[in-house]
Amino acid sequence: MQRNLAAELDRLAPLLEELGALFTGSGHELALVGGPVRDAMLGRAHHDLDLTTSARPDETEELLGRWAGTTWDMGRAFGTIGCRKGPWQVEVTTYRSESYDATSRKPEVAFGDSLEGDLGRRDFSVNAMAVMLPGREVVDPFGGVIDLAQGLLRTPGRPEDSFGDDPLRMMRAARFAAQLGFAVRDDVQEAMTQMAERIDIVSAERVRDELVKLVDAPFPRRGLTLLVDTGLAERVLPELPALRLERDEHHRHKDVYEHSLTVLEQAIELEERLPGDGPDRVSRWAALLHDIGKPRTRRFADDGTVTFHHHDVVGAKMTRKRLKALRFANDDIEAISHLVELHLRFHGYGSGEWTDSAVRRYVRDAGDQLARLHVLTRADCTTRNQRKADRLRRTYDDLEARIDRLAAAEELDAMRPDLDGNQIMALLDIGPGRVVGEAYRYLLELRMEHGPLGEERATAELRAWWASQAEGGAGR
């Protein structure tokens, strides 16, 4: 960790040494603090740098303005002034001491006089380390280096005091467990369990942000398990612990909770199939929530078998409701809910009995989520029966190959009838209205059933449909 820190400080030297000299030359202390120090010790680079200082905000603003030219002060109420220097985003915060109202997580901010006092108010010891600038002295009054080496999350003081001041820190414990792969010390987990109801005073948006970062992390199972084991999940994502269904005496169904976490991990392994870099949020949340309809739909038949009929449809509605409560973006809500609703569709494929029209409908229904549906469907296989797993994989390989062949021949990604709305109106000599939509849907169904018709056949089919409408009294 010492080598990692030295290497990162060498990389940042042109920036930090200049900035450190500027502040110390004006009679102030300046230190790199928190996440950048922790991650530097772990060998992870940062471009967003957090620093703390003895200077008051007005003094910080003047010094940063002299150094970077442009500053921003949206965090002035909390003592924070920001600036950008080349590719670096820098935020400098005055030493703070804080007190909290028990009914709110918003602190009453008072500026402090010492670095150690500032570090003592931070969430975890691994985030309560600093490097003085420009001299590079490591300040670690709470043993963060040891905890970092042991992979342990511990609060600088009593966890009850820390979580009582800011309940969101309980969510941050789960998030850091997922991001860093760390364990949480027993007293921290016990305090989280005893104080879980305190999370109710935190806004849905702040809870959502922590959950998103947790699920986007490399080890989401660690964080999610901690939330469930401490009872926090009951208050922020109750559908997850609800998956821990009481097993029937004959174990006729798999553990839905463990299955869902495994599907999430397998979806992460398959993300390389998706465009873009980094975590795919929609795919991960769809994997986590795909079976949340099972508790509401579980039924025991007379012969002892267990069914979950329509849990895909029920689960989609539940997903939409929960994500709305967490203030997710509308586009994400629709995409995730859509995937949950579609996640069983493949299992009607059998061993390849679908007609081409059924394959076209599969593509049409998936829409722009087809690549993610491929990932979710593959991830949803958690059987330990290797022969069954291989058969499912081969079958889905076959379906994807058929989709690719049809796509190459028929442009499935732009599934439209052979005639557009303007052509329909011209051929039928009608204006815009309901009938145009009905004709369009009729031609689209023909396109699904038979593939591309060509303009000549589509025209004949449209005229025949129009004549039948007139004969039935539904035409002009």
Short mmCIF file of C-alpha atoms in Angstrom, two decimals:
data_model
loop_
_atom_site.label_atom_id
_atom_site.label_comp_id
_atom_site.label_asym_id
_atom_site.label_seq_id
_atom_site.Cartn_x
_atom_site.Cartn_y
_atom_site.Cartn_z
CA MET A 1 0.00 0.00 0.00
CA GLN A 2 2.93 2.33 0.68
CA ARG A 3 4.28 1.68 -2.81
CA ASN A 4 0.85 2.20 -4.35
CA LEU A 5 0.39 5.47 -2.49
CA ALA A 6 3.84 6.75 -3.44
CA ALA A 7 3.23 5.90 -7.10
CA GLU A 8 -0.12 7.71 -7.15
CA LEU A 9 1.31 10.76 -5.37
CA ASP A 10 4.13 10.83 -7.94
CA ARG A 11 1.52 10.80 -10.70
CA LEU A 12 -0.39 13.64 -9.04
CA ALA A 13 2.73 15.57 -7.99
CA PRO A 14 2.56 18.35 -10.61
CA LEU A 15 -0.93 19.18 -9.38
CA LEU A 16 -0.77 18.50 -5.64
CA GLU A 17 2.65 19.96 -4.90
CA GLU A 18 1.76 23.20 -6.63
CA LEU A 19 -1.58 23.41 -4.84
CA GLY A 20 -0.06 22.43 -1.49
CA ALA A 21 2.62 25.11 -1.79
CA LEU A 22 -0.06 27.69 -2.63
CA PHE A 23 -2.07 26.97 0.53
CA THR A 24 0.86 26.53 2.93
CA GLY A 25 2.45 29.66 1.52
CA SER A 26 -0.69 31.51 2.60
CA GLY A 27 -0.48 30.06 6.12
CA HIS A 28 -3.03 27.23 5.72
CA GLU A 29 -2.92 23.44 5.95
CA LEU A 30 -3.99 21.34 2.95
CA ALA A 31 -4.42 17.55 2.74
CA LEU A 32 -5.62 14.97 0.25
CA VAL A 33 -8.34 13.09 2.08
CA GLY A 34 -10.89 10.28 1.98
CA GLY A 35 -11.59 8.15 -1.08
CA PRO A 36 -8.60 9.31 -3.16
CA VAL A 37 -6.21 8.29 -0.35
CA ARG A 38 -7.96 4.95 0.17
CA ASP A 39 -7.99 4.14 -3.52
CA ALA A 40 -4.38 5.28 -3.99
CA MET A 41 -3.33 2.72 -1.38
CA LEU A 42 -5.34 0.08 -3.27
CA GLY A 43 -3.60 1.01 -6.53
CA ARG A 44 -6.60 2.77 -8.08
CA ALA A 45 -6.21 6.08 -9.90
CA HIS A 46 -8.48 9.07 -9.34
CA HIS A 47 -9.26 12.12 -11.47
CA ASP A 48 -11.67 13.66 -8.95
CA LEU A 49 -9.68 14.82 -5.96
CA ASP A 50 -11.04 15.65 -2.50
CA LEU A 51 -8.94 17.87 -0.26
CA THR A 52 -9.47 19.45 3.14
CA THR A 53 -7.98 22.63 4.54
CA SER A 54 -7.80 24.91 7.54
CA ALA A 55 -8.69 27.83 5.22
CA ARG A 56 -12.24 29.19 5.34
CA PRO A 57 -14.36 29.02 2.16
CA ASP A 58 -13.73 32.65 1.11
CA GLU A 59 -9.99 32.13 1.44
CA THR A 60 -10.18 28.82 -0.44
CA GLU A 61 -12.15 30.45 -3.23
CA GLU A 62 -9.58 33.21 -3.62
CA LEU A 63 -6.64 30.75 -3.70
CA LEU A 64 -8.30 28.34 -6.14
CA GLY A 65 -9.37 31.22 -8.37
CA ARG A 66 -5.78 32.41 -8.51
CA TRP A 67 -4.61 28.87 -9.36
CA ALA A 68 -7.33 27.51 -11.69
CA GLY A 69 -9.13 30.62 -12.93
CA THR A 70 -12.69 29.31 -12.59
CA THR A 71 -14.30 28.03 -9.40
CA TRP A 72 -17.77 26.94 -8.30
CA ASP A 73 -19.30 27.22 -4.86
CA MET A 74 -22.46 25.09 -4.90
CA GLY A 75 -21.18 23.40 -1.73
CA ARG A 76 -20.28 26.61 0.06
CA ALA A 77 -22.85 25.95 2.81
CA PHE A 78 -20.84 22.83 3.68
CA GLY A 79 -17.50 24.60 3.25
CA THR A 80 -16.71 23.19 -0.21
CA ILE A 81 -15.27 25.12 -3.15
CA GLY A 82 -14.55 23.36 -6.45
CA CYS A 83 -12.51 23.99 -9.57
CA ARG A 84 -11.14 22.26 -12.64
CA LYS A 85 -7.51 22.24 -13.72
CA GLY A 86 -6.95 20.44 -17.00
CA PRO A 87 -8.45 16.93 -16.65
CA TRP A 88 -8.65 17.23 -12.85
CA GLN A 89 -11.72 18.11 -10.84
CA VAL A 90 -10.73 19.38 -7.42
CA GLU A 91 -12.93 20.05 -4.39
CA VAL A 92 -11.49 21.66 -1.27
CA THR A 93 -13.51 21.60 1.97
CA THR A 94 -12.81 23.47 5.18
CA TYR A 95 -12.20 21.33 8.27
CA ARG A 96 -15.61 20.59 9.72
CA SER A 97 -17.32 19.57 12.90
CA GLU A 98 -20.99 18.71 12.69
CA SER A 99 -24.03 18.07 14.86
CA TYR A 100 -27.23 16.39 13.71
CA ASP A 101 -30.93 16.69 14.45
CA ALA A 102 -32.31 13.20 15.22
CA THR A 103 -35.17 13.79 12.76
CA SER A 104 -32.89 14.72 9.83
CA ARG A 105 -29.67 13.55 8.22
CA LYS A 106 -28.72 17.12 7.29
CA PRO A 107 -25.98 18.38 9.62
CA GLU A 108 -25.61 21.71 11.29
CA VAL A 109 -22.21 22.60 9.85
CA ALA A 110 -19.57 24.28 11.97
CA PHE A 111 -16.03 24.76 10.74
CA GLY A 112 -13.37 22.93 12.71
CA ASP A 113 -9.79 23.77 13.60
CA SER A 114 -7.97 20.46 13.21
CA LEU A 115 -7.48 17.76 10.62
CA GLU A 116 -7.93 14.99 13.18
CA GLY A 117 -11.27 16.44 14.24
CA ASP A 118 -12.35 16.55 10.61
CA LEU A 119 -11.31 12.92 10.04
CA GLY A 120 -13.18 11.80 13.14
CA ARG A 121 -16.54 12.79 11.67
CA ARG A 122 -16.11 10.62 8.57
CA ASP A 123 -18.03 7.41 7.90
CA PHE A 124 -15.37 4.66 8.01
CA SER A 125 -11.77 4.44 9.11
CA VAL A 126 -10.61 3.58 5.57
CA ASN A 127 -12.06 6.93 4.49
CA ALA A 128 -10.61 8.79 7.50
CA MET A 129 -7.00 8.96 6.25
CA ALA A 130 -5.23 11.98 4.82
CA VAL A 131 -1.94 12.95 3.18
CA MET A 132 -0.57 16.37 4.14
CA LEU A 133 0.56 18.52 1.22
CA PRO A 134 3.09 19.17 -0.07
CA GLY A 135 5.08 17.09 2.45
CA ARG A 136 3.23 13.75 1.94
CA GLU A 137 2.88 12.91 5.64
CA VAL A 138 0.17 10.25 6.12
CA VAL A 139 -2.30 11.10 8.90
CA ASP A 140 -4.22 8.03 10.13
CA PRO A 141 -5.58 8.56 13.66
CA PHE A 142 -8.18 5.77 13.47
CA GLY A 143 -6.21 2.84 12.04
CA GLY A 144 -7.55 3.04 8.51
CA VAL A 145 -4.36 1.56 7.02
CA ILE A 146 -4.73 -1.59 9.13
CA ASP A 147 -8.42 -1.91 8.26
CA LEU A 148 -7.61 -1.43 4.59
CA ALA A 149 -5.00 -4.18 4.77
CA GLN A 150 -7.48 -6.48 6.51
CA GLY A 151 -10.36 -5.64 4.15
CA LEU A 152 -12.54 -4.40 7.01
CA LEU A 153 -15.14 -1.64 7.33
CA ARG A 154 -15.20 0.01 10.77
CA THR A 155 -16.40 3.41 11.95
CA PRO A 156 -13.88 5.84 13.52
CA GLY A 157 -16.00 6.05 16.69
CA ARG A 158 -19.02 4.12 17.95
CA PRO A 159 -21.12 2.92 14.98
CA GLU A 160 -24.31 3.86 16.87
CA ASP A 161 -23.14 7.45 17.02
CA SER A 162 -22.10 7.51 13.37
CA PHE A 163 -25.34 6.00 12.07
CA GLY A 164 -27.42 8.04 14.46
CA ASP A 165 -25.88 11.20 13.01
CA ASP A 166 -26.29 10.10 9.38
CA PRO A 167 -28.35 6.95 8.69
CA LEU A 168 -27.29 6.96 5.03
CA ARG A 169 -23.91 5.69 6.26
CA MET A 170 -25.57 2.31 6.80
CA MET A 171 -26.31 2.16 3.07
CA ARG A 172 -22.76 3.31 2.38
CA ALA A 173 -21.46 0.38 4.43
CA ALA A 174 -23.27 -2.01 2.10
CA ARG A 175 -22.13 -0.06 -0.94
CA PHE A 176 -18.46 -0.10 0.11
CA ALA A 177 -18.70 -3.82 0.88
CA ALA A 178 -19.86 -4.29 -2.72
CA GLN A 179 -17.32 -1.92 -4.25
CA LEU A 180 -14.25 -3.01 -2.27
CA GLY A 181 -15.15 -6.60 -1.44
CA PHE A 182 -14.64 -5.81 2.26
CA ALA A 183 -16.21 -7.39 5.33
CA VAL A 184 -18.12 -5.29 7.87
CA ARG A 185 -17.03 -5.54 11.49
CA ASP A 186 -19.50 -7.27 13.80
CA ASP A 187 -20.30 -4.17 15.86
CA VAL A 188 -21.02 -2.21 12.68
CA GLN A 189 -23.39 -4.88 11.38
CA GLU A 190 -25.10 -5.12 14.78
CA ALA A 191 -25.64 -1.34 14.84
CA MET A 192 -27.06 -1.46 11.31
CA THR A 193 -29.50 -4.15 12.42
CA GLN A 194 -30.59 -2.31 15.53
CA MET A 195 -30.93 1.05 13.77
CA ALA A 196 -32.36 -0.03 10.40
CA GLU A 197 -35.55 1.99 10.87
CA ARG A 198 -33.44 5.19 10.95
CA ILE A 199 -33.06 4.88 7.18
CA ASP A 200 -36.68 6.01 6.86
CA ILE A 201 -35.65 9.67 7.29
CA VAL A 202 -33.42 9.51 4.19
CA SER A 203 -34.88 10.63 0.87
CA ALA A 204 -35.72 8.07 -1.81
CA GLU A 205 -33.24 9.74 -4.17
CA ARG A 206 -30.31 9.29 -1.77
CA VAL A 207 -31.26 5.67 -1.10
CA ARG A 208 -31.55 5.07 -4.85
CA ASP A 209 -28.11 6.52 -5.49
CA GLU A 210 -26.53 4.16 -2.97
CA LEU A 211 -28.42 1.14 -4.32
CA VAL A 212 -27.40 1.96 -7.88
CA LYS A 213 -23.73 2.27 -6.90
CA LEU A 214 -24.01 -1.00 -4.98
CA VAL A 215 -25.52 -2.94 -7.90
CA ASP A 216 -23.01 -1.34 -10.29
CA ALA A 217 -20.13 -2.53 -8.06
CA PRO A 218 -17.86 -5.54 -8.67
CA PHE A 219 -19.26 -7.55 -5.72
CA PRO A 220 -22.96 -6.67 -5.43
CA ARG A 221 -23.84 -9.94 -3.65
CA ARG A 222 -21.82 -8.79 -0.60
CA GLY A 223 -23.69 -5.51 -0.31
CA LEU A 224 -27.13 -6.95 -1.01
CA THR A 225 -26.63 -9.76 1.49
CA LEU A 226 -25.64 -7.20 4.14
CA LEU A 227 -28.78 -5.16 3.45
CA VAL A 228 -30.97 -8.26 3.76
CA ASP A 229 -29.23 -9.65 6.87
CA THR A 230 -29.48 -6.34 8.75
CA GLY A 231 -33.12 -5.67 7.83
CA LEU A 232 -32.28 -2.55 5.83
CA ALA A 233 -33.54 -4.18 2.65
CA GLU A 234 -36.98 -4.60 4.26
CA ARG A 235 -37.18 -0.81 4.30
CA VAL A 236 -35.54 0.16 1.01
CA LEU A 237 -36.02 -2.85 -1.32
CA PRO A 238 -38.49 -5.20 0.44
CA GLU A 239 -39.05 -7.33 -2.65
CA LEU A 240 -35.51 -8.72 -2.25
CA PRO A 241 -35.80 -10.32 1.23
CA ALA A 242 -39.30 -11.48 0.25
CA LEU A 243 -37.59 -13.86 -2.18
CA ARG A 244 -36.33 -15.90 0.77
CA LEU A 245 -39.40 -18.10 0.56
CA GLU A 246 -40.01 -20.71 3.19
CA ARG A 247 -38.96 -23.96 1.56
CA ASP A 248 -41.62 -26.62 1.23
CA GLU A 249 -40.80 -29.84 3.06
CA HIS A 250 -39.95 -31.70 -0.13
CA HIS A 251 -37.83 -28.85 -1.55
CA ARG A 252 -39.85 -28.75 -4.74
CA HIS A 253 -38.47 -25.36 -5.81
CA LYS A 254 -35.06 -23.74 -5.70
CA ASP A 255 -34.06 -20.98 -3.30
CA VAL A 256 -35.40 -17.97 -5.21
CA TYR A 257 -33.32 -15.45 -3.24
CA GLU A 258 -29.99 -17.21 -3.83
CA HIS A 259 -31.02 -17.92 -7.42
CA SER A 260 -31.63 -14.20 -8.05
CA LEU A 261 -28.23 -13.21 -6.67
CA THR A 262 -26.58 -15.86 -8.84
CA VAL A 263 -28.45 -14.63 -11.93
CA LEU A 264 -27.16 -11.13 -11.17
CA GLU A 265 -23.58 -12.40 -10.95
CA GLN A 266 -23.96 -14.39 -14.18
CA ALA A 267 -25.46 -11.37 -15.96
CA ILE A 268 -22.39 -9.37 -14.91
CA GLU A 269 -20.15 -12.05 -16.43
CA LEU A 270 -22.08 -11.73 -19.71
CA GLU A 271 -21.91 -7.91 -19.92
CA GLU A 272 -19.15 -8.14 -22.51
CA ARG A 273 -21.90 -9.13 -24.94
CA LEU A 274 -23.49 -5.69 -24.54
CA PRO A 275 -22.37 -2.43 -26.15
CA GLY A 276 -20.67 0.18 -24.01
CA ASP A 277 -18.07 0.03 -21.27
CA GLY A 278 -18.61 -0.55 -17.60
CA PRO A 279 -21.64 -1.83 -15.68
CA ASP A 280 -24.91 -2.17 -17.57
CA ARG A 281 -27.44 -0.84 -15.06
CA VAL A 282 -30.58 -2.02 -16.86
CA SER A 283 -29.29 -5.55 -17.33
CA ARG A 284 -28.17 -5.84 -13.70
CA TRP A 285 -31.42 -4.59 -12.19
CA ALA A 286 -33.48 -6.80 -14.49
CA ALA A 287 -31.42 -9.81 -13.36
CA LEU A 288 -31.85 -8.90 -9.69
CA LEU A 289 -35.61 -8.33 -9.91
CA HIS A 290 -36.66 -10.83 -12.57
CA ASP A 291 -38.31 -13.24 -10.10
CA ILE A 292 -39.80 -10.79 -7.59
CA GLY A 293 -43.29 -11.87 -8.68
CA LYS A 294 -42.77 -15.41 -7.34
CA PRO A 295 -43.74 -14.85 -3.69
CA ARG A 296 -47.14 -13.47 -4.74
CA THR A 297 -47.82 -16.22 -7.27
CA ARG A 298 -46.56 -19.34 -5.45
CA ARG A 299 -49.16 -22.09 -5.30
CA PHE A 300 -48.97 -25.70 -4.07
CA ALA A 301 -50.79 -28.24 -6.21
CA ASP A 302 -52.50 -31.34 -4.77
CA ASP A 303 -49.59 -33.52 -5.88
CA GLY A 304 -47.13 -31.34 -3.94
CA THR A 305 -45.65 -29.54 -6.91
CA VAL A 306 -45.09 -25.78 -6.72
CA THR A 307 -46.11 -23.30 -9.41
CA PHE A 308 -45.47 -19.60 -9.99
CA HIS A 309 -47.90 -18.94 -12.84
CA HIS A 310 -47.71 -15.43 -14.34
CA HIS A 311 -44.91 -14.34 -12.03
CA ASP A 312 -43.34 -12.60 -15.03
CA VAL A 313 -46.34 -10.29 -15.51
CA VAL A 314 -46.83 -9.75 -11.77
CA GLY A 315 -43.11 -9.16 -11.35
CA ALA A 316 -43.05 -6.53 -14.09
CA LYS A 317 -45.79 -4.56 -12.30
CA MET A 318 -43.98 -4.86 -8.98
CA THR A 319 -40.71 -3.77 -10.59
CA ARG A 320 -42.30 -0.69 -12.09
CA LYS A 321 -43.87 0.25 -8.75
CA ARG A 322 -40.65 -0.17 -6.75
CA LEU A 323 -38.43 1.67 -9.21
CA LYS A 324 -40.90 4.56 -9.34
CA ALA A 325 -40.82 4.75 -5.53
CA LEU A 326 -37.02 4.90 -5.72
CA ARG A 327 -37.24 7.73 -8.29
CA PHE A 328 -35.48 5.86 -11.10
CA ALA A 329 -35.45 7.54 -14.51
CA ASN A 330 -38.53 6.68 -16.58
CA ASP A 331 -36.47 5.13 -19.40
CA ASP A 332 -34.74 2.78 -16.95
CA ILE A 333 -38.06 1.86 -15.31
CA GLU A 334 -39.61 0.89 -18.64
CA ALA A 335 -36.57 -1.04 -19.87
CA ILE A 336 -36.09 -3.01 -16.63
CA SER A 337 -39.81 -3.79 -16.25
CA HIS A 338 -40.01 -4.87 -19.90
CA LEU A 339 -37.15 -7.34 -19.44
CA VAL A 340 -38.74 -8.77 -16.29
CA GLU A 341 -41.97 -9.34 -18.21
CA LEU A 342 -40.12 -11.06 -21.08
CA HIS A 343 -37.68 -13.19 -19.11
CA LEU A 344 -39.69 -16.43 -19.49
CA ARG A 345 -40.48 -16.02 -23.19
CA PHE A 346 -37.57 -18.19 -24.36
CA HIS A 347 -38.84 -21.22 -22.46
CA GLY A 348 -41.63 -21.63 -25.00
CA TYR A 349 -38.97 -22.28 -27.64
CA GLY A 350 -38.63 -25.93 -26.61
CA SER A 351 -35.86 -27.47 -28.65
CA GLY A 352 -36.38 -25.18 -31.61
CA GLU A 353 -40.04 -25.66 -32.51
CA TRP A 354 -40.79 -21.98 -33.02
CA THR A 355 -41.83 -20.92 -36.48
CA ASP A 356 -40.09 -18.00 -38.16
CA SER A 357 -43.14 -15.88 -37.32
CA ALA A 358 -42.70 -16.71 -33.62
CA VAL A 359 -39.03 -15.71 -33.81
CA ARG A 360 -40.03 -12.42 -35.47
CA ARG A 361 -42.50 -11.74 -32.65
CA TYR A 362 -39.81 -12.49 -30.07
CA VAL A 363 -37.59 -9.86 -31.70
CA ARG A 364 -40.46 -7.40 -32.11
CA ASP A 365 -41.54 -7.75 -28.48
CA ALA A 366 -37.98 -7.34 -27.18
CA GLY A 367 -37.47 -4.22 -29.28
CA ASP A 368 -34.34 -2.31 -28.34
CA GLN A 369 -33.82 -4.59 -25.33
CA LEU A 370 -33.05 -7.69 -27.40
CA ALA A 371 -29.33 -7.82 -26.54
CA ARG A 372 -30.14 -7.46 -22.84
CA LEU A 373 -32.85 -10.13 -23.10
CA HIS A 374 -30.22 -12.49 -24.53
CA VAL A 375 -28.03 -11.80 -21.48
CA LEU A 376 -30.86 -12.14 -18.95
CA THR A 377 -32.13 -15.39 -20.46
CA ARG A 378 -28.68 -16.96 -20.46
CA ALA A 379 -27.95 -15.72 -16.93
CA ASP A 380 -31.24 -17.19 -15.70
CA CYS A 381 -29.89 -20.74 -16.04
CA THR A 382 -28.51 -21.67 -12.61
CA THR A 383 -29.08 -25.43 -12.69
CA ARG A 384 -26.31 -27.62 -11.30
CA ASN A 385 -27.25 -30.31 -13.82
CA GLN A 386 -24.49 -29.81 -16.38
CA ARG A 387 -26.31 -31.77 -19.07
CA LYS A 388 -29.40 -29.58 -18.70
CA ALA A 389 -27.29 -26.41 -18.63
CA ASP A 390 -25.50 -27.43 -21.84
CA ARG A 391 -28.81 -28.21 -23.53
CA LEU A 392 -30.27 -24.81 -22.60
CA ARG A 393 -27.13 -23.05 -23.82
CA ARG A 394 -27.19 -24.89 -27.17
CA THR A 395 -30.90 -24.17 -27.58
CA TYR A 396 -30.40 -20.47 -26.99
CA ASP A 397 -27.41 -20.49 -29.33
CA ASP A 398 -29.79 -21.87 -31.96
CA LEU A 399 -32.39 -19.16 -31.29
CA GLU A 400 -29.79 -16.40 -31.55
CA ALA A 401 -28.49 -17.91 -34.78
CA ARG A 402 -32.01 -17.97 -36.24
CA ILE A 403 -32.53 -14.34 -35.20
CA ASP A 404 -29.25 -13.40 -36.89
CA ARG A 405 -30.21 -15.20 -40.11
CA LEU A 406 -33.65 -13.60 -40.22
CA ALA A 407 -32.17 -10.22 -39.34
CA ALA A 408 -29.72 -10.43 -42.21
CA ALA A 409 -32.46 -11.38 -44.66
CA GLU A 410 -35.33 -9.23 -43.37
CA GLU A 411 -33.91 -6.29 -41.42
CA LEU A 412 -35.62 -7.41 -38.20
CA ASP A 413 -34.22 -4.48 -36.26
CA ALA A 414 -36.46 -2.17 -38.32
CA MET A 415 -39.62 -4.30 -38.29
CA ARG A 416 -42.24 -2.40 -40.29
CA PRO A 417 -44.99 -3.29 -42.74
CA ASP A 418 -44.17 -3.21 -46.44
CA LEU A 419 -46.36 -0.10 -46.85
CA ASP A 420 -46.17 3.01 -44.70
CA GLY A 421 -49.03 5.24 -43.54
CA ASN A 422 -48.85 7.59 -46.51
CA GLN A 423 -49.01 4.69 -48.97
CA ILE A 424 -51.97 3.20 -47.10
CA MET A 425 -53.90 6.48 -47.27
CA ALA A 426 -53.12 6.92 -50.98
CA LEU A 427 -54.14 3.37 -51.92
CA LEU A 428 -57.38 3.48 -49.90
CA ASP A 429 -58.10 7.14 -50.72
CA ILE A 430 -58.63 8.02 -47.06
CA GLY A 431 -57.27 10.65 -44.70
CA PRO A 432 -55.49 10.24 -41.36
CA GLY A 433 -57.46 8.46 -38.67
CA ARG A 434 -58.19 5.24 -36.84
CA VAL A 435 -58.56 3.13 -39.99
CA VAL A 436 -55.00 3.91 -41.08
CA GLY A 437 -53.71 2.51 -37.79
CA GLU A 438 -55.83 -0.62 -38.17
CA ALA A 439 -54.53 -1.17 -41.70
CA TYR A 440 -50.97 -0.62 -40.54
CA ARG A 441 -51.33 -3.20 -37.75
CA TYR A 442 -52.90 -5.68 -40.16
CA LEU A 443 -49.94 -5.38 -42.55
CA LEU A 444 -47.52 -5.66 -39.64
CA GLU A 445 -49.15 -8.92 -38.58
CA LEU A 446 -48.74 -10.24 -42.13
CA ARG A 447 -45.11 -9.16 -42.00
CA MET A 448 -44.65 -11.07 -38.75
CA GLU A 449 -46.34 -14.18 -40.08
CA HIS A 450 -44.84 -14.36 -43.56
CA GLY A 451 -41.78 -12.13 -43.59
CA PRO A 452 -41.30 -9.36 -46.19
CA LEU A 453 -44.17 -9.41 -48.69
CA GLY A 454 -42.92 -6.88 -51.21
CA GLU A 455 -44.95 -3.83 -52.26
CA GLU A 456 -47.05 -5.62 -54.89
CA ARG A 457 -48.29 -8.40 -52.61
CA ALA A 458 -48.73 -5.98 -49.69
CA THR A 459 -50.91 -3.76 -51.89
CA ALA A 460 -53.08 -6.74 -52.88
CA GLU A 461 -53.41 -7.85 -49.28
CA LEU A 462 -54.35 -4.33 -48.19
CA ARG A 463 -57.04 -4.01 -50.88
CA ALA A 464 -58.49 -7.40 -49.91
CA TRP A 465 -58.55 -6.38 -46.24
CA TRP A 466 -60.24 -3.07 -47.16
CA ALA A 467 -62.90 -4.86 -49.15
CA SER A 468 -63.63 -7.19 -46.24
CA GLN A 469 -63.94 -4.19 -43.95
CA ALA A 470 -66.45 -2.57 -46.30
CA GLU A 471 -68.48 -5.76 -46.58
CA GLY A 472 -68.58 -6.04 -42.81
CA GLY A 473 -69.79 -2.46 -42.43
CA ALA A 474 -66.57 -1.25 -40.83
CA GLY A 475 -65.17 0.60 -43.83
CA ARG A 476 -66.06 4.04 -45.06
#
